[in-house]
Short mmCIF file of C-alpha atoms in Angstrom, two decimals:
data_model
loop_
_atom_site.label_atom_id
_atom_site.label_comp_id
_atom_site.label_asym_id
_atom_site.label_seq_id
_atom_site.Cartn_x
_atom_site.Cartn_y
_atom_site.Cartn_z
CA MET A 1 1.02 15.49 16.18
CA ASN A 2 0.27 11.83 16.80
CA ARG A 3 0.54 9.07 14.24
CA ASN A 4 -3.31 9.06 13.66
CA GLY A 5 -3.28 12.80 12.91
CA LEU A 6 -0.30 12.44 10.68
CA LEU A 7 -2.08 9.65 8.65
CA ARG A 8 -5.11 11.83 8.23
CA VAL A 9 -3.06 14.78 6.98
CA LEU A 10 -1.07 12.51 4.58
CA VAL A 11 -4.09 11.02 3.10
CA ALA A 12 -5.83 14.39 2.66
CA VAL A 13 -2.70 15.69 0.92
CA LEU A 14 -2.62 12.60 -1.38
CA ILE A 15 -6.11 13.05 -2.54
CA VAL A 16 -5.46 16.79 -3.25
CA ALA A 17 -2.14 15.94 -4.99
CA THR A 18 -3.80 13.32 -7.34
CA TYR A 19 -6.35 15.74 -8.59
CA SER A 20 -3.58 18.20 -9.34
CA ILE A 21 -2.70 15.98 -12.47
CA PHE A 22 -5.59 17.84 -14.25
CA ILE A 23 -3.75 21.14 -13.76
CA PHE A 24 -0.20 20.07 -14.40
CA CYS A 25 -0.50 17.15 -16.97
CA ASP A 26 -1.39 17.26 -20.64
CA HIS A 27 -4.57 15.72 -21.95
CA GLN A 28 -2.93 12.79 -23.65
CA PHE A 29 -1.31 11.59 -20.28
CA ILE A 30 -4.65 12.02 -18.43
CA GLU A 31 -6.44 9.95 -21.03
CA TYR A 32 -3.86 7.22 -20.78
CA ILE A 33 -3.85 6.87 -16.90
CA GLY A 34 -7.69 6.93 -16.89
CA SER A 35 -8.10 4.19 -19.48
CA GLU A 36 -8.87 0.51 -18.94
CA ASP A 37 -6.19 -1.28 -17.01
CA ALA A 38 -4.17 1.90 -16.60
CA PRO A 39 -2.70 2.95 -13.26
CA ILE A 40 -5.77 4.49 -11.90
CA GLU A 41 -8.12 1.65 -12.45
CA THR A 42 -5.40 -0.82 -11.36
CA THR A 43 -4.96 1.09 -8.06
CA GLY A 44 -8.69 0.82 -7.39
CA ALA A 45 -8.71 -2.92 -7.99
CA ILE A 46 -5.72 -3.48 -5.66
CA ALA A 47 -7.43 -1.40 -3.01
CA PHE A 48 -10.58 -3.55 -3.20
CA LEU A 49 -8.44 -6.65 -2.81
CA VAL A 50 -6.57 -5.19 0.12
CA ALA A 51 -9.93 -4.14 1.74
CA ALA A 52 -11.40 -7.52 1.21
CA GLY A 53 -8.36 -9.30 2.75
CA LEU A 54 -8.25 -7.01 5.88
CA LEU A 55 -11.95 -7.43 6.50
CA PHE A 56 -11.81 -11.10 6.21
CA CYS A 57 -8.92 -11.13 8.68
CA ALA A 58 -11.06 -8.85 10.87
CA TYR A 59 -13.85 -11.42 10.69
CA LEU A 60 -11.48 -14.23 11.77
CA TYR A 61 -10.14 -12.18 14.64
CA SER A 62 -13.54 -11.11 15.80
CA SER A 63 -14.32 -14.33 17.79
CA GLY A 64 -16.46 -13.40 20.82
CA GLN A 65 -17.16 -10.01 19.30
CA GLY A 66 -20.41 -10.96 17.42
CA GLY A 67 -23.47 -9.01 17.49
CA THR A 68 -27.19 -9.62 18.33
CA LEU A 69 -30.04 -9.13 15.79
CA GLY A 70 -33.41 -10.23 17.00
CA LYS A 71 -33.00 -13.57 18.82
CA SER A 72 -29.82 -14.49 16.91
CA THR A 73 -26.45 -14.03 18.26
CA THR A 74 -23.26 -14.63 16.15
CA LYS A 75 -19.95 -15.75 17.49
CA ARG A 76 -18.00 -13.49 15.06
CA ASN A 77 -18.97 -10.17 13.48
CA ALA A 78 -20.74 -11.33 10.37
CA PHE A 79 -20.72 -7.78 8.89
CA TYR A 80 -16.95 -8.09 8.26
CA PHE A 81 -17.57 -11.21 6.21
CA VAL A 82 -20.39 -9.54 4.10
CA LEU A 83 -18.21 -6.44 3.47
CA ALA A 84 -15.32 -8.60 2.47
CA ILE A 85 -17.43 -10.58 0.02
CA SER A 86 -18.82 -7.13 -1.31
CA PHE A 87 -15.46 -5.85 -1.93
CA LEU A 88 -14.41 -8.91 -3.69
CA ILE A 89 -17.41 -8.51 -6.06
CA CYS A 90 -16.21 -4.96 -6.58
CA LEU A 91 -12.81 -6.30 -7.51
CA GLY A 92 -14.31 -8.80 -9.93
CA GLU A 93 -16.38 -6.21 -11.54
CA GLU A 94 -13.46 -3.80 -11.82
CA ILE A 95 -11.45 -6.31 -13.71
CA SER A 96 -14.38 -7.81 -15.70
CA TRP A 97 -13.88 -10.97 -13.67
CA GLY A 98 -10.41 -11.60 -15.26
CA GLN A 99 -11.55 -11.25 -18.92
CA ARG A 100 -8.86 -8.98 -19.94
CA LEU A 101 -6.24 -10.96 -18.04
CA PHE A 102 -7.18 -14.35 -19.48
CA GLY A 103 -8.61 -13.14 -22.91
CA TRP A 104 -11.88 -14.87 -23.20
CA ASP A 105 -14.45 -13.53 -25.58
CA THR A 106 -17.82 -12.06 -24.42
CA PRO A 107 -20.90 -14.14 -25.48
CA ASP A 108 -22.95 -12.50 -28.19
CA ALA A 109 -26.09 -12.15 -26.12
CA TRP A 110 -24.20 -10.58 -23.26
CA SER A 111 -22.23 -8.34 -25.45
CA ARG A 112 -25.49 -6.83 -27.03
CA VAL A 113 -26.69 -5.64 -23.63
CA ASN A 114 -23.25 -4.53 -22.24
CA SER A 115 -22.01 -1.06 -23.20
CA GLN A 116 -18.44 -2.02 -23.28
CA GLN A 117 -18.95 -5.69 -24.58
CA GLU A 118 -17.45 -7.04 -21.29
CA THR A 119 -18.44 -9.87 -18.93
CA ASN A 120 -19.39 -7.70 -16.00
CA LEU A 121 -22.64 -6.32 -14.60
CA HIS A 122 -22.00 -2.73 -14.04
CA ASN A 123 -21.63 -1.96 -17.69
CA LEU A 124 -25.05 -3.58 -18.38
CA ARG A 125 -27.10 -0.80 -20.30
CA PHE A 126 -29.62 -1.04 -17.38
CA PHE A 127 -26.89 0.54 -15.03
CA GLN A 128 -25.80 3.08 -17.58
CA GLY A 129 -28.52 5.48 -16.79
CA SER A 130 -29.93 8.03 -19.25
CA THR A 131 -30.06 11.86 -19.26
CA SER A 132 -33.07 11.98 -21.71
CA ARG A 133 -36.21 13.62 -20.36
CA ASN A 134 -38.18 10.36 -20.62
CA HIS A 135 -35.61 8.44 -18.59
CA GLU A 136 -34.49 10.86 -15.97
CA ALA A 137 -35.42 8.48 -13.12
CA PHE A 138 -33.06 5.83 -14.44
CA SER A 139 -29.98 8.03 -14.01
CA LEU A 140 -30.13 7.03 -10.34
CA LEU A 141 -29.40 3.55 -11.31
CA HIS A 142 -26.06 4.52 -13.00
CA HIS A 143 -23.35 2.27 -11.49
CA ASN A 144 -21.24 5.34 -10.50
CA THR A 145 -24.22 6.75 -8.66
CA LEU A 146 -24.90 3.55 -6.92
CA PHE A 147 -21.38 3.08 -5.82
CA ALA A 148 -21.04 6.51 -4.56
CA ALA A 149 -24.22 6.22 -2.58
CA CYS A 150 -23.08 3.11 -0.78
CA VAL A 151 -19.83 4.75 0.07
CA LEU A 152 -21.50 7.81 1.22
CA ALA A 153 -23.96 5.64 3.40
CA LEU A 154 -21.06 3.56 4.95
CA CYS A 155 -18.62 6.40 5.48
CA VAL A 156 -20.82 9.45 6.22
CA VAL A 157 -24.37 8.76 6.78
CA ILE A 158 -24.10 5.94 9.29
CA PRO A 159 -21.24 7.44 11.35
CA LEU A 160 -23.26 10.77 11.65
CA MET A 161 -26.31 8.78 12.77
CA ASN A 162 -24.16 6.97 15.23
CA ARG A 163 -22.84 10.17 16.65
CA LEU A 164 -25.97 12.24 16.64
CA TRP A 165 -28.94 9.85 17.19
CA GLY A 166 -28.95 7.87 20.42
CA ARG A 167 -31.28 5.09 19.24
CA ALA A 168 -29.32 4.45 16.09
CA SER A 169 -26.05 4.37 18.19
CA CYS A 170 -27.54 1.77 20.56
CA PHE A 171 -28.82 -0.43 17.70
CA LEU A 172 -25.52 -0.26 15.88
CA ARG A 173 -23.69 -1.21 19.00
CA ARG A 174 -25.96 -4.15 19.66
CA ILE A 175 -25.63 -5.59 16.18
CA ARG A 176 -21.78 -4.77 16.15
CA PHE A 177 -22.00 -2.80 12.82
CA PRO A 178 -18.56 -1.57 11.98
CA VAL A 179 -19.06 2.15 12.16
CA THR A 180 -16.60 4.14 10.04
CA GLN A 181 -14.45 6.81 11.75
CA LEU A 182 -15.84 10.31 10.89
CA TRP A 183 -12.46 11.49 9.68
CA ILE A 184 -12.58 8.98 6.82
CA GLY A 185 -16.04 10.33 5.94
CA GLY A 186 -14.50 13.70 5.78
CA LEU A 187 -12.06 12.46 3.16
CA VAL A 188 -14.85 10.93 1.23
CA ILE A 189 -16.53 14.31 1.05
CA LEU A 190 -13.20 15.92 0.06
CA ASN A 191 -12.80 13.38 -2.72
CA TYR A 192 -16.40 14.19 -4.01
CA VAL A 193 -15.92 17.94 -3.82
CA LEU A 194 -12.56 17.86 -5.63
CA PHE A 195 -14.18 15.57 -8.45
CA LYS A 196 -17.00 18.15 -8.91
CA ILE A 197 -14.54 20.96 -9.09
CA THR A 198 -12.26 19.05 -11.59
CA VAL A 199 -15.25 18.22 -13.80
CA ARG A 200 -16.42 21.83 -13.70
CA LEU A 201 -13.02 23.34 -14.62
CA SER A 202 -11.56 20.64 -16.88
CA PRO A 203 -12.50 20.08 -20.56
CA PRO A 204 -14.95 17.12 -21.33
CA VAL A 205 -12.00 14.93 -22.41
CA CYS A 206 -10.98 14.63 -18.76
CA TYR A 207 -14.41 13.43 -17.48
CA ASP A 208 -13.85 9.86 -17.67
CA CYS A 209 -10.44 9.98 -16.03
CA ALA A 210 -11.79 12.10 -13.33
CA GLN A 211 -14.59 9.54 -12.64
CA GLU A 212 -12.08 6.76 -12.57
CA LEU A 213 -9.94 8.70 -10.18
CA LYS A 214 -12.90 9.42 -7.85
CA GLU A 215 -13.80 5.79 -7.73
CA SER A 216 -10.21 4.53 -7.05
CA LEU A 217 -9.81 7.10 -4.26
CA TYR A 218 -13.10 5.73 -2.79
CA SER A 219 -11.66 2.21 -2.93
CA VAL A 220 -8.51 3.44 -1.23
CA LEU A 221 -10.42 5.03 1.45
CA LEU A 222 -12.53 1.82 1.94
CA ALA A 223 -9.15 -0.12 2.32
CA LEU A 224 -8.19 2.38 4.98
CA PHE A 225 -11.55 1.76 6.69
CA ALA A 226 -10.78 -1.98 6.61
CA LEU A 227 -7.43 -1.33 8.15
CA CYS A 228 -8.80 0.69 10.99
CA GLU A 229 -11.41 -2.02 11.59
CA LEU A 230 -8.74 -4.83 11.80
CA THR A 231 -6.78 -2.74 14.14
CA ARG A 232 -9.74 -2.16 16.39
CA VAL A 233 -10.67 -5.82 16.36
CA ILE A 234 -7.12 -6.96 17.27
CA ALA A 235 -7.05 -4.33 20.02
CA GLY A 236 -10.41 -5.61 21.35
CA ARG A 237 -9.22 -9.15 21.26
CA THR A 238 -6.07 -8.32 23.18
CA ARG A 239 -8.18 -6.51 25.95
CA GLN A 240 -10.49 -9.48 26.03
CA GLU A 241 -7.68 -11.92 26.51
CA ARG A 242 -6.02 -9.67 29.33
CA GLY A 243 -9.35 -9.61 30.99
CA GLN A 244 -9.66 -13.41 30.97
CA ILE A 245 -6.27 -13.70 32.44
CA GLN A 246 -6.89 -11.22 35.13
CA SER A 247 -10.33 -12.78 36.11
CA ALA A 248 -8.95 -16.31 36.24
CA PRO A 249 -9.15 -17.85 39.71
CA MET A 250 -5.78 -17.95 41.46
CA ASP A 251 -4.54 -21.40 42.51
CA PRO A 252 -3.70 -21.28 46.15
CA VAL A 253 -0.56 -23.18 45.63
CA HIS A 254 0.34 -22.41 42.08
CA GLY A 255 0.41 -19.07 40.21
CA LEU A 256 -1.27 -18.32 36.92
CA ASP A 257 1.58 -19.74 35.00
CA GLY A 258 1.54 -22.98 37.05
CA SER A 259 4.73 -22.03 39.01
CA LEU A 260 5.10 -22.41 42.81
CA PRO A 261 5.15 -19.23 44.85
CA ALA A 262 8.21 -18.32 46.73
CA GLN A 263 7.15 -19.74 50.09
CA HIS A 264 6.57 -23.34 48.51
CA VAL A 265 9.98 -23.37 46.73
#
């Protein structure tokens, strides 16, 4: 088994192992690790930070690998920059923009419309959804649903379109959209399936922790996606530089490194 195959197996085993806490641990411990600023949420925040940093590095390294959209062509791959900013926003939302770290109070007007009285957007009542019959449509706006939909689109839908639909593949190549590897999409699906099984078999007290675990594992998989993209960009830049060296015109007297050939020494 090569290193890529070993990495895939290890991540899959890690996902399964983390959900096993609902089998082997008591409810008090589960409630603790799923609470605010506990290990699960902290892991998700760190993963968002890592993903943003890796994608920003990928953006800097992607010089000469920009895409074309309409009549506009970019020098670097702007999608890396957009995704890096998006993950930084997710990090800010996850830690309430540092409120619990620095201890500032939530303004009264904001506190009244925020379900947890925190300075973030995803806990606004508008994004909490509703299960009542009169507001069923608004459950689609729940922040968990929106985040899961974005992850599913990035890691599953777009890669499948790239693989199965020729026109979509050509378009994605032209604009240089970073297409996630399908095995990461498979792990996203595995995470979702295990979450659904856990919710079905565990008592209601475990739901919030399972939800936090699912989101944190999503963010870890996004960090893995970012690492794969940075590796791919560096490899592409290396090939590009080698191609420039090989295509450079040979000086009839001096070599590529400026040294004299043997017959001129």
